[in-house]
mmCIF file of C-alpha atoms in Angstrom:
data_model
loop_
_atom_site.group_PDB
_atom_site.id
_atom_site.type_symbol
_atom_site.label_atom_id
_atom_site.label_comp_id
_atom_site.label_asym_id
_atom_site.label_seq_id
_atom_site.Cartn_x
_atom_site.Cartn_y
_atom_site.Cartn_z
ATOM 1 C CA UNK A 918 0.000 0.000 0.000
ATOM 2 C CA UNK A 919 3.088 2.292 -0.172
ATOM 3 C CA UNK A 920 2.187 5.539 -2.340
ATOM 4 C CA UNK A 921 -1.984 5.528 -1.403
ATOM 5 C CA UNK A 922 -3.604 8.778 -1.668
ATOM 6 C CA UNK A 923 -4.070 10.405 1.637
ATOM 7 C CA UNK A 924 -7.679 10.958 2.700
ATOM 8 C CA UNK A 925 -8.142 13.562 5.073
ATOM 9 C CA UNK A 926 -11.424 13.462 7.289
ATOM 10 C CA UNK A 927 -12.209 16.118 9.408
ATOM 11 C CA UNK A 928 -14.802 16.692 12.527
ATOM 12 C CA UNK A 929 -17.967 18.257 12.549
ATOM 13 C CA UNK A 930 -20.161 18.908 15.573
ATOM 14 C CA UNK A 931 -20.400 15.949 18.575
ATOM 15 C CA UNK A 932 -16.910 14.663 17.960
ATOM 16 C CA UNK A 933 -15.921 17.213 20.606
ATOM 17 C CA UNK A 934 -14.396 16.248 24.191
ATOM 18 C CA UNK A 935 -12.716 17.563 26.733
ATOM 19 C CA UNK A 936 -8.882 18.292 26.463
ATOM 20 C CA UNK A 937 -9.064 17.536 22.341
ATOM 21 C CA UNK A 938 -5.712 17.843 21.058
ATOM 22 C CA UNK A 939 -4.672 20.362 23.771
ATOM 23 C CA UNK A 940 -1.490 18.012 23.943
ATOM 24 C CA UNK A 941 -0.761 19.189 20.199
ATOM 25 C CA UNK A 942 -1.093 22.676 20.955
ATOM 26 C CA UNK A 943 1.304 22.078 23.486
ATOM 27 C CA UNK A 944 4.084 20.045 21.550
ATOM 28 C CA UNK A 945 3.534 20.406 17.683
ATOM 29 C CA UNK A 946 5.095 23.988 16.894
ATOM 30 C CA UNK A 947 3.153 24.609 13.597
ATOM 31 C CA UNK A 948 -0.210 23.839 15.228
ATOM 32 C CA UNK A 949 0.105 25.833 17.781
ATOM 33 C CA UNK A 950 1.109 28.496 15.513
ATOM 34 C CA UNK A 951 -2.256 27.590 13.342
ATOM 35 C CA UNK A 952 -4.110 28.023 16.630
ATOM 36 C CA UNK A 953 -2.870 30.988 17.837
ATOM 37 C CA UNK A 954 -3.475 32.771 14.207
ATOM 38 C CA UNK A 955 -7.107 31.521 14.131
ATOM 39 C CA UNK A 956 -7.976 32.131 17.373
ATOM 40 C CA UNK A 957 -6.747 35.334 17.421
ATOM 41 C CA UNK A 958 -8.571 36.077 13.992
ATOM 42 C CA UNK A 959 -11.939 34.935 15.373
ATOM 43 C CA UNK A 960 -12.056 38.434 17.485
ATOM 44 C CA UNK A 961 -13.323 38.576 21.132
ATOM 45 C CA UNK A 962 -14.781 35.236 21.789
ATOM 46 C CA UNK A 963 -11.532 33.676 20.535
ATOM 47 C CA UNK A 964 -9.936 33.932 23.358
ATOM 48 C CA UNK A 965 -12.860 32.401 25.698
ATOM 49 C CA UNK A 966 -12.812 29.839 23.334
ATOM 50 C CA UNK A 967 -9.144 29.467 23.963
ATOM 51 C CA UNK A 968 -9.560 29.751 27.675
ATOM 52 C CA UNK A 969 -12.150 26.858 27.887
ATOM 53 C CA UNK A 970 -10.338 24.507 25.627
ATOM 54 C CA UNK A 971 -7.014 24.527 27.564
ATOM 55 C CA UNK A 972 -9.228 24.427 31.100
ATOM 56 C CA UNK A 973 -10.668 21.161 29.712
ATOM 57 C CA UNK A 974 -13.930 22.679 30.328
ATOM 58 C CA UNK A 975 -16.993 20.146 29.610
ATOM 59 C CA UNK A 976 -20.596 19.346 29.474
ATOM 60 C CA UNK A 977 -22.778 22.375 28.158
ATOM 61 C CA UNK A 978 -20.428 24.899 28.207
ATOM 62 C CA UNK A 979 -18.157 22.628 25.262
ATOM 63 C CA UNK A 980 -21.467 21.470 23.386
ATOM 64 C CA UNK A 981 -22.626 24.655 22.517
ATOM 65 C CA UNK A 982 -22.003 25.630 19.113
ATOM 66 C CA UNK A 983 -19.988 28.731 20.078
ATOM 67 C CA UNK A 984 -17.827 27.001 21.550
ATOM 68 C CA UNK A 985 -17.364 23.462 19.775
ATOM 69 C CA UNK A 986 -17.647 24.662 16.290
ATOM 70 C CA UNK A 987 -14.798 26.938 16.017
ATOM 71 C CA UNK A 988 -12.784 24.508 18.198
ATOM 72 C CA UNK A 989 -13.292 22.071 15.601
ATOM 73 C CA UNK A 990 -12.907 23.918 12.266
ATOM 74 C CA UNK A 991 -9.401 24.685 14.240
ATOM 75 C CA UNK A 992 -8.410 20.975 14.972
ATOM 76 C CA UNK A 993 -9.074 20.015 11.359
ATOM 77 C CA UNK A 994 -7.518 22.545 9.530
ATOM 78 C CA UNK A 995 -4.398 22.433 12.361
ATOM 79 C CA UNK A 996 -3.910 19.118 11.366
ATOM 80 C CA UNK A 997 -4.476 19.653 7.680
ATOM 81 C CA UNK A 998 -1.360 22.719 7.714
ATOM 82 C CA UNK A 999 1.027 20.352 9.870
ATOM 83 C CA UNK A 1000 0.637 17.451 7.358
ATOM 84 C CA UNK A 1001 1.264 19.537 4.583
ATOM 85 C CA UNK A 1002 4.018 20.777 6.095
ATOM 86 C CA UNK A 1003 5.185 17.457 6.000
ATOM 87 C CA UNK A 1004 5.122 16.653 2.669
ATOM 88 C CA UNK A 1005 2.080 14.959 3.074
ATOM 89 C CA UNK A 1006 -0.844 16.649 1.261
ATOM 90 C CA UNK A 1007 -3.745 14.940 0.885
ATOM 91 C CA UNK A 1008 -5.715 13.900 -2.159
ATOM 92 C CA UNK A 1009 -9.006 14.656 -1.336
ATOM 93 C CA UNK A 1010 -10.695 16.365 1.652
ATOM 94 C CA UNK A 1011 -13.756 15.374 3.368
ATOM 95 C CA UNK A 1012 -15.484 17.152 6.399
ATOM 96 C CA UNK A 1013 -18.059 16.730 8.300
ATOM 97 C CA UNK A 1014 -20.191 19.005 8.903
ATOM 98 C CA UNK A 1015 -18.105 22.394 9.693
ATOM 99 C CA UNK A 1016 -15.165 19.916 8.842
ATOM 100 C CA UNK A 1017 -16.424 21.041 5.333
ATOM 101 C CA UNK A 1018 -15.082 24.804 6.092
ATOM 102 C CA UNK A 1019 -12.108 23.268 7.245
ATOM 103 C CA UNK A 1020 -11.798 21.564 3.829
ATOM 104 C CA UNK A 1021 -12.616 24.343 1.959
ATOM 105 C CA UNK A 1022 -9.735 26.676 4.017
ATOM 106 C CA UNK A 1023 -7.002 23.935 3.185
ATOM 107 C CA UNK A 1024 -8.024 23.860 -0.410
ATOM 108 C CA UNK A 1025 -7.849 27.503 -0.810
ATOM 109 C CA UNK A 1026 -11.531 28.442 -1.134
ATOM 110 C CA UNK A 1027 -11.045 31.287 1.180
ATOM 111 C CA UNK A 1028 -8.030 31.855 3.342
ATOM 112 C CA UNK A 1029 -7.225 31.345 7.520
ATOM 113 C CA UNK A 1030 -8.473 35.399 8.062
ATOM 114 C CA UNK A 1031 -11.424 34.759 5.982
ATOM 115 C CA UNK A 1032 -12.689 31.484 7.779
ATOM 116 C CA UNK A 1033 -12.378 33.025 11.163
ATOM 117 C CA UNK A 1034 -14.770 35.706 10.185
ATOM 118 C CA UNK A 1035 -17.200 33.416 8.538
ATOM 119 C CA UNK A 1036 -16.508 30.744 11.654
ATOM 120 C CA UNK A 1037 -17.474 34.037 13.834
ATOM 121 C CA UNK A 1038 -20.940 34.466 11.514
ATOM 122 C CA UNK A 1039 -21.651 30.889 12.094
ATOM 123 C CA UNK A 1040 -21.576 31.412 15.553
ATOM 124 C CA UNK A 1041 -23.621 34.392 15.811
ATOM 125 C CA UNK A 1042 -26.018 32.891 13.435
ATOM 126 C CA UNK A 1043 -26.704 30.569 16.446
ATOM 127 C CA UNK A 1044 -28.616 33.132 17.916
ATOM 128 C CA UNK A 1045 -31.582 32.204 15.142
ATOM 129 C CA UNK A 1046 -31.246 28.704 15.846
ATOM 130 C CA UNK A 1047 -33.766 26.938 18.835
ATOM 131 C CA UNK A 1048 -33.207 24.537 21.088
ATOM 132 C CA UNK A 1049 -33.257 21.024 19.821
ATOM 133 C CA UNK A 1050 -30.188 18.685 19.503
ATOM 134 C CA UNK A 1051 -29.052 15.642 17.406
ATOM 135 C CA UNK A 1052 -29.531 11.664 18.048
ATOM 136 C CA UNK A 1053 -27.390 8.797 16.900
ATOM 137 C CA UNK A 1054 -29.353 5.713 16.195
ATOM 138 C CA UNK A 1055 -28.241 2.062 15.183
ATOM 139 C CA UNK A 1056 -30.543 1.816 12.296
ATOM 140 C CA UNK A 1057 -30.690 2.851 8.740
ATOM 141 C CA UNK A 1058 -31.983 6.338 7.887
ATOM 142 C CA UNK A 1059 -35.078 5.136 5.822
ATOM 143 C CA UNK A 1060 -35.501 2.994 8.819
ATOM 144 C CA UNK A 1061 -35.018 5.219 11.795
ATOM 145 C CA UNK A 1062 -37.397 7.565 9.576
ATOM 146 C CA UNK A 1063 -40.141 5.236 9.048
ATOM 147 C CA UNK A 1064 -40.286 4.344 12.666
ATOM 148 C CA UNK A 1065 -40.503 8.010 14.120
ATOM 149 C CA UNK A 1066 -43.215 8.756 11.301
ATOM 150 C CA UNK A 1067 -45.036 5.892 12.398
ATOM 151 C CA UNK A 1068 -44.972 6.854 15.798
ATOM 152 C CA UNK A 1069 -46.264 10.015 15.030
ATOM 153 C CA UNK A 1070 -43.191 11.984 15.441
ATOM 154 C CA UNK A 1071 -43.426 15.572 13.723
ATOM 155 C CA UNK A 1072 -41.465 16.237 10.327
ATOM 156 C CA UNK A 1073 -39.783 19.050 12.324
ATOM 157 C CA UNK A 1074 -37.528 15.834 13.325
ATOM 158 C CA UNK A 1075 -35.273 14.632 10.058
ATOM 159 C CA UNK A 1076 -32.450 12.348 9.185
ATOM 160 C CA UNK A 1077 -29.338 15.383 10.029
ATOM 161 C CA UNK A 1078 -26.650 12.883 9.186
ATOM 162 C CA UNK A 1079 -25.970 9.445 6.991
ATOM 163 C CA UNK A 1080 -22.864 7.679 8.996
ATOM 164 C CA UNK A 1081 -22.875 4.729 8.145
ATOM 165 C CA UNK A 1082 -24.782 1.717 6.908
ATOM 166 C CA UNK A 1083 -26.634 1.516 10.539
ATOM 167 C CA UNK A 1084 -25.367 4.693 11.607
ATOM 168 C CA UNK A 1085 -28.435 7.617 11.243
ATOM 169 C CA UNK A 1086 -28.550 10.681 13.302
ATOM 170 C CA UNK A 1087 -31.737 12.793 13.887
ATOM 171 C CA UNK A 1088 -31.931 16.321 14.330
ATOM 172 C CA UNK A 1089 -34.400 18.989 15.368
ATOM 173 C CA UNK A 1090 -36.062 21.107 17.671
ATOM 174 C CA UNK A 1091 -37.096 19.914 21.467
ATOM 175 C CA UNK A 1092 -39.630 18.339 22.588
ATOM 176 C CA UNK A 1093 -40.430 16.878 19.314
ATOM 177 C CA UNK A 1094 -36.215 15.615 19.291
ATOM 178 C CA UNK A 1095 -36.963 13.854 22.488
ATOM 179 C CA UNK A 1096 -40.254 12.176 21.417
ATOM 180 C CA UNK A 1097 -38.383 10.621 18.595
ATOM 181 C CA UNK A 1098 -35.511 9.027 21.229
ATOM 182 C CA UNK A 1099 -38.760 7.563 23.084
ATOM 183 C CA UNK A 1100 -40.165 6.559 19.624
ATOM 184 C CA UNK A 1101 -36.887 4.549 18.505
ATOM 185 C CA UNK A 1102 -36.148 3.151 21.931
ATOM 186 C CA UNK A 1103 -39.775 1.839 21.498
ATOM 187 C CA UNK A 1104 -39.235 0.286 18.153
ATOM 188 C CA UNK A 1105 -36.013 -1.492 19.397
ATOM 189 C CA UNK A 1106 -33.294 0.439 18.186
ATOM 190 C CA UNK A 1107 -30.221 2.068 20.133
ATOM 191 C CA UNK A 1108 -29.960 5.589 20.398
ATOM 192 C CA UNK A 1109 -27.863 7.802 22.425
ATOM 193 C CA UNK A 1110 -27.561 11.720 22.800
ATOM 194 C CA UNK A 1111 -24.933 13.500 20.085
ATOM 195 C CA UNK A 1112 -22.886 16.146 21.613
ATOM 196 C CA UNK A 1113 -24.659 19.140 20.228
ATOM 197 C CA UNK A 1114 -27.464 21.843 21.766
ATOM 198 C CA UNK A 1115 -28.439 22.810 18.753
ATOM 199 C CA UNK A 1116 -30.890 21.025 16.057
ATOM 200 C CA UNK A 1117 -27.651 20.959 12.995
ATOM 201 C CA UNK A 1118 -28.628 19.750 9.918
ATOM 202 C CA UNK A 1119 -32.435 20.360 10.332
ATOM 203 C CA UNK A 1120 -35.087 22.389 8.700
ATOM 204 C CA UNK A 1121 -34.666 24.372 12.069
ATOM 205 C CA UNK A 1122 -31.829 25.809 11.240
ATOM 206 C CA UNK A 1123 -32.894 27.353 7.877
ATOM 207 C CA UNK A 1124 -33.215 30.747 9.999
ATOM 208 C CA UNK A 1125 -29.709 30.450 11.290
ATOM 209 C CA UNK A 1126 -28.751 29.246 7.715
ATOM 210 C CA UNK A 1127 -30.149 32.295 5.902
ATOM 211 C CA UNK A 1128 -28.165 34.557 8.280
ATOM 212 C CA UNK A 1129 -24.912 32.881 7.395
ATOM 213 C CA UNK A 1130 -24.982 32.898 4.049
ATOM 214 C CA UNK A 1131 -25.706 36.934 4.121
ATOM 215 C CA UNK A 1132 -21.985 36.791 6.219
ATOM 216 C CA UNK A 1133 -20.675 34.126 3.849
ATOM 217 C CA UNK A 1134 -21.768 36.751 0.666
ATOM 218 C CA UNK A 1135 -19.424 39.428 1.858
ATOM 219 C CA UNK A 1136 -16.465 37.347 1.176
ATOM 220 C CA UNK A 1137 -14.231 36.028 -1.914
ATOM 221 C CA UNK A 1138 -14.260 32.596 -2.692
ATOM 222 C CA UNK A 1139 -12.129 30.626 -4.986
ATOM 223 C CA UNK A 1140 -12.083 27.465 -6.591
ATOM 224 C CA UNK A 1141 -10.462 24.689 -4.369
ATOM 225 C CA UNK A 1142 -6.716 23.672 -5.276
ATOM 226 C CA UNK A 1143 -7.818 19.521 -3.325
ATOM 227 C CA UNK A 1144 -10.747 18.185 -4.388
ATOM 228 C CA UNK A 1145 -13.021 18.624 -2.020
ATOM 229 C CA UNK A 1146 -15.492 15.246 -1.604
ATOM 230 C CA UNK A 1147 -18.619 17.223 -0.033
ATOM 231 C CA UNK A 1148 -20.795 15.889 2.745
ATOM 232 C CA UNK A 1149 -23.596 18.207 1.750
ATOM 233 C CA UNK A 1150 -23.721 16.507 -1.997
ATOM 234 C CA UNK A 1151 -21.812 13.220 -1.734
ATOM 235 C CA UNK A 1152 -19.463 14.090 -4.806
ATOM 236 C CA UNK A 1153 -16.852 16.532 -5.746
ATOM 237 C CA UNK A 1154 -17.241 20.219 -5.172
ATOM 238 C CA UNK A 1155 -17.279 21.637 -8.732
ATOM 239 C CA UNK A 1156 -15.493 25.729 -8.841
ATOM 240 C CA UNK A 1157 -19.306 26.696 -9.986
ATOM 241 C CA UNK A 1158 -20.413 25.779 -6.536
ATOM 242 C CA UNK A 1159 -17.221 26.482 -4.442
ATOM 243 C CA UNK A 1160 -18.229 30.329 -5.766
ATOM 244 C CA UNK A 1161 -21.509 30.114 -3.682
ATOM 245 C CA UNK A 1162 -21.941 31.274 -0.651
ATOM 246 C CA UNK A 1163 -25.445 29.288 -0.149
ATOM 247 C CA UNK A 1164 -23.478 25.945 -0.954
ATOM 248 C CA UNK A 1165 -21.624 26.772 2.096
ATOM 249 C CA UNK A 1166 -24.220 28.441 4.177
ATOM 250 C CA UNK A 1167 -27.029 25.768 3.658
ATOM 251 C CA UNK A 1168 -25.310 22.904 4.757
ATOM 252 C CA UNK A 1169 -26.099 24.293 8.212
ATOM 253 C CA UNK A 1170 -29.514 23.230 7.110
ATOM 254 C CA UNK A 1171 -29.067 20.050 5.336
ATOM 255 C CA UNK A 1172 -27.870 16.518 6.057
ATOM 256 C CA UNK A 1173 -24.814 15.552 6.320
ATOM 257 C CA UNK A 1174 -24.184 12.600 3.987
ATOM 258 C CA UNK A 1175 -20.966 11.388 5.099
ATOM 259 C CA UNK A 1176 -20.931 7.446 4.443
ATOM 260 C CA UNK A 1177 -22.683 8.642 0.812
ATOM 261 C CA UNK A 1178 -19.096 10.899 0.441
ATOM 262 C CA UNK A 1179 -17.059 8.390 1.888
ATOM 263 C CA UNK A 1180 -18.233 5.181 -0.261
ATOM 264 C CA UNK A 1181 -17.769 7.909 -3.579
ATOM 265 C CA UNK A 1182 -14.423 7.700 -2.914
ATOM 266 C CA UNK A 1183 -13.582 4.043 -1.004
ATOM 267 C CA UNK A 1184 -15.511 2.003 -3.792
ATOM 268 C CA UNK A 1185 -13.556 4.050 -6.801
ATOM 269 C CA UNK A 1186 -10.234 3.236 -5.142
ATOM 270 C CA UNK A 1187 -7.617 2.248 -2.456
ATOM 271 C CA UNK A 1188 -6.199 5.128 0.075
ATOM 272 C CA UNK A 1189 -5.226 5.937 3.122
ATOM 273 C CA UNK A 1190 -8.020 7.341 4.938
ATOM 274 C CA UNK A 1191 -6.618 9.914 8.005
ATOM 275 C CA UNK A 1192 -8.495 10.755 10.551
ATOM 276 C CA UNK A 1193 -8.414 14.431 12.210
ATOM 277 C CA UNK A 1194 -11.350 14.128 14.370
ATOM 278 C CA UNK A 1195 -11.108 14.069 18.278
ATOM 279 C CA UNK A 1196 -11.215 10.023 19.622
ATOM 280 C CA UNK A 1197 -10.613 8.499 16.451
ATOM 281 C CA UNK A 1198 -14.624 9.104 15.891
ATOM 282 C CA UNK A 1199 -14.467 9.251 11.909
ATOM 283 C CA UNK A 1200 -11.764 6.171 12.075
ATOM 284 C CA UNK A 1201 -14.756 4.283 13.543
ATOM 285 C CA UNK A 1202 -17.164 4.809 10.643
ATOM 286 C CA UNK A 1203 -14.700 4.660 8.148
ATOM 287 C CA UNK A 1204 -13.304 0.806 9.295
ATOM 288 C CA UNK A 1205 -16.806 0.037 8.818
ATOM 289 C CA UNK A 1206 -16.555 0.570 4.696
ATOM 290 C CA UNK A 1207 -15.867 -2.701 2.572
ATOM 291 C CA UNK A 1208 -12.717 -1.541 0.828
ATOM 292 C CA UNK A 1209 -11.283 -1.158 4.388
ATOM 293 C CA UNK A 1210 -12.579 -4.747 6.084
ATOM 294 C CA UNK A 1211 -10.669 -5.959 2.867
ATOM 295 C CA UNK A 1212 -7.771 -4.804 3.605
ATOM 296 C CA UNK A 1213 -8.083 -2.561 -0.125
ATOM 297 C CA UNK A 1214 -7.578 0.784 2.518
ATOM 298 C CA UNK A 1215 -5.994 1.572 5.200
ATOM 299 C CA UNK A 1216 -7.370 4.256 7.894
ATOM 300 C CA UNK A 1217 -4.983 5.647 10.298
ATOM 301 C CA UNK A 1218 -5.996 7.782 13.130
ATOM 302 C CA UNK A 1219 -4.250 10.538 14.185
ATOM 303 C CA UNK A 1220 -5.749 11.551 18.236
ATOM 304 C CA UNK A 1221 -6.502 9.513 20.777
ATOM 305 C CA UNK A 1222 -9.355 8.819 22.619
ATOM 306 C CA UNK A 1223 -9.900 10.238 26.022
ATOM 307 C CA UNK A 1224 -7.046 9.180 28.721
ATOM 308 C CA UNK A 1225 -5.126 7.759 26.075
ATOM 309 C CA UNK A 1226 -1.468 9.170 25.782
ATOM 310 C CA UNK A 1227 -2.212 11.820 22.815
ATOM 311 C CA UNK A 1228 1.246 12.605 22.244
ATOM 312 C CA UNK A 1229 2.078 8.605 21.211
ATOM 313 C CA UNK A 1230 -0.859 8.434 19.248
ATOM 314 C CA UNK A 1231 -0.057 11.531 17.307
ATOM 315 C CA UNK A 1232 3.601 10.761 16.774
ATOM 316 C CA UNK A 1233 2.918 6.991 15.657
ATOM 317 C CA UNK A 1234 0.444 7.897 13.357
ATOM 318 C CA UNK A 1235 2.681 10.660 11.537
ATOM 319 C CA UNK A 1236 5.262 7.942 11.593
ATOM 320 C CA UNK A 1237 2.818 5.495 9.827
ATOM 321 C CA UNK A 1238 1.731 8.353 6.959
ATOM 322 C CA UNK A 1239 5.670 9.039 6.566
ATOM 323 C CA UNK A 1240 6.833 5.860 6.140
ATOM 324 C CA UNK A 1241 3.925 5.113 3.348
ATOM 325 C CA UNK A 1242 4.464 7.876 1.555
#
């Protein structure tokens, strides 16, 4: 497998914990370089964001949007600029969720200065968005769908994310979020809370959405320089739509289809699929693809999970990349 394309996943909202590569910050000079630039750029919450994220602050506090979303979009594209200043640029990008921004800021679609202002308009576009949340549930989306309709669950409550084969996650507003974990429970499926207070990836957020993509407007975009595999689309971002600021903005809005992205790329080839997010959480979904359980890919995390030594997982999976390249 010497010579695969690099695959570069990178974290969206409710891969978030506690102390997330804080151990990075502290020991890999160019990301704490990235960090410092972007959290600096973000203006005056950037440096409560900092604040929290080196106190290891958790529970609400790191779960709100404010906070985990820029946190996030920082982690991704940190790792991004340290592998490429390695020599080891990826092929193709894929984020999830506001991983996609990340993408789109390694690829050149608008620069570090740039994203921080439109990671700062996301933010404050929370303030149209109500409170809801997100659900992951073992069970396909048509599936998980059919059995919250049939239950009598309101269409305010929609498939926000396609992870996997048996991996759907709801979104939307409360109480009608919580009325679809008692509906699933019910109908024998496993479901468990997603790390978000906000309804992502829901018609809910179409307010929020609309007030981004104003923000989003003000700015220059250019075509992306890495392909770009988009979660919002399942296939390639084309320069037409890298030029929109709704194909940016709406996503906000819209599902997430992440295995759809994923399998575009894993069934047209053999690469090495590196995960950015927090725990390994993308490496999870991604061992789950064929090409990978035959041994046709290769998926190499890059931070541990919680009370793991970071540091060792960090350094062994560079080592890994570097000596396949």
């Amino acid at each position: 497998m010497t010579g695969q394309g690099i695959v570069l996943l990178l974290p969206g909202q409710g891969f978030q914990h506690a102390g997330m590569a804080v151990e990075l910050y502290r020991r890999e000079p160019r990301f704490a370089t990235v960090a410092d630039e972007f959290l600096a750029a973000l203006g005056p919450g950037g440096e409560t964001v900092r604040e929290d994220w080196l106190a290891c602050v958790d529970g609400a506090p790191a779960d709100r949007g404010t906070t985990a979303q820029p946190l996030l979009f920082m982690i991704g594209y940190g790792i991004g600029a340290v592998l490429a200043g390695r020599g080891l640029r990826p092929s193709l990008l894929i984020g999830h969720s506001v991983g996609e921004l990340a993408a789109a800021t390694l690829a050149g679609v608008f620069d570090l200065h740039t994203a921080a202002r439109i990671l700062a308009a996301r933010c404050a576009a929370l303030a149209e968005a109500p409170p809801g949340g997100m659900l992951a549930v073992a069970g396909a989306p048509r599936t998980v769908l059919d059995c919250i309709r049939s239950r009598s669950v309101g269409e305010s409550v929609v498939v926000g994310a396609h992870n996997g084969p048996l991996q759907t996650v709801l979104a939307g507003p409360e109480p009608q979020l919580s009325e679809a974990e008692r509906a699933v429970r019910a109908g024998g499926m496993a479901a468990r809370r997603v790390r978000s207070l906000e309804p992502w990836h829901s018609p809910a957020m179409d307010r929020a959405a609309r007030r981004f993509a104003a923000a989003v407007a003000a700015e220059t975009l250019d075509p992306a320089t890495i392909p770009i595999v988009s979660t919002r689309t399942g296939r390639v971002v084309t320069d037409a739509e890298a030029a929109l600021p709704e194909f940016w903005a709406a996503q906000m809005a819209e599902p997430v289809l992440f295995w759809p992205a994923l399998d575009s790329v894993l069934g047209g080839g053999e690469y090495t699929v590196v995960d950015g997010a927090p725990a390994g959480g993308l490496a999870t979904l991604a061992r789950r693809h064929a090409s990978v359980r035959a041994g046709r890919s290769r998926v190499v995390p890059l931070l541990a999970p919680p009370g793991r030594d970071a540091w060792t997982a960090w350094t062994k999976g560079l080592a890994e990349l570097e000596a396949r390249a």
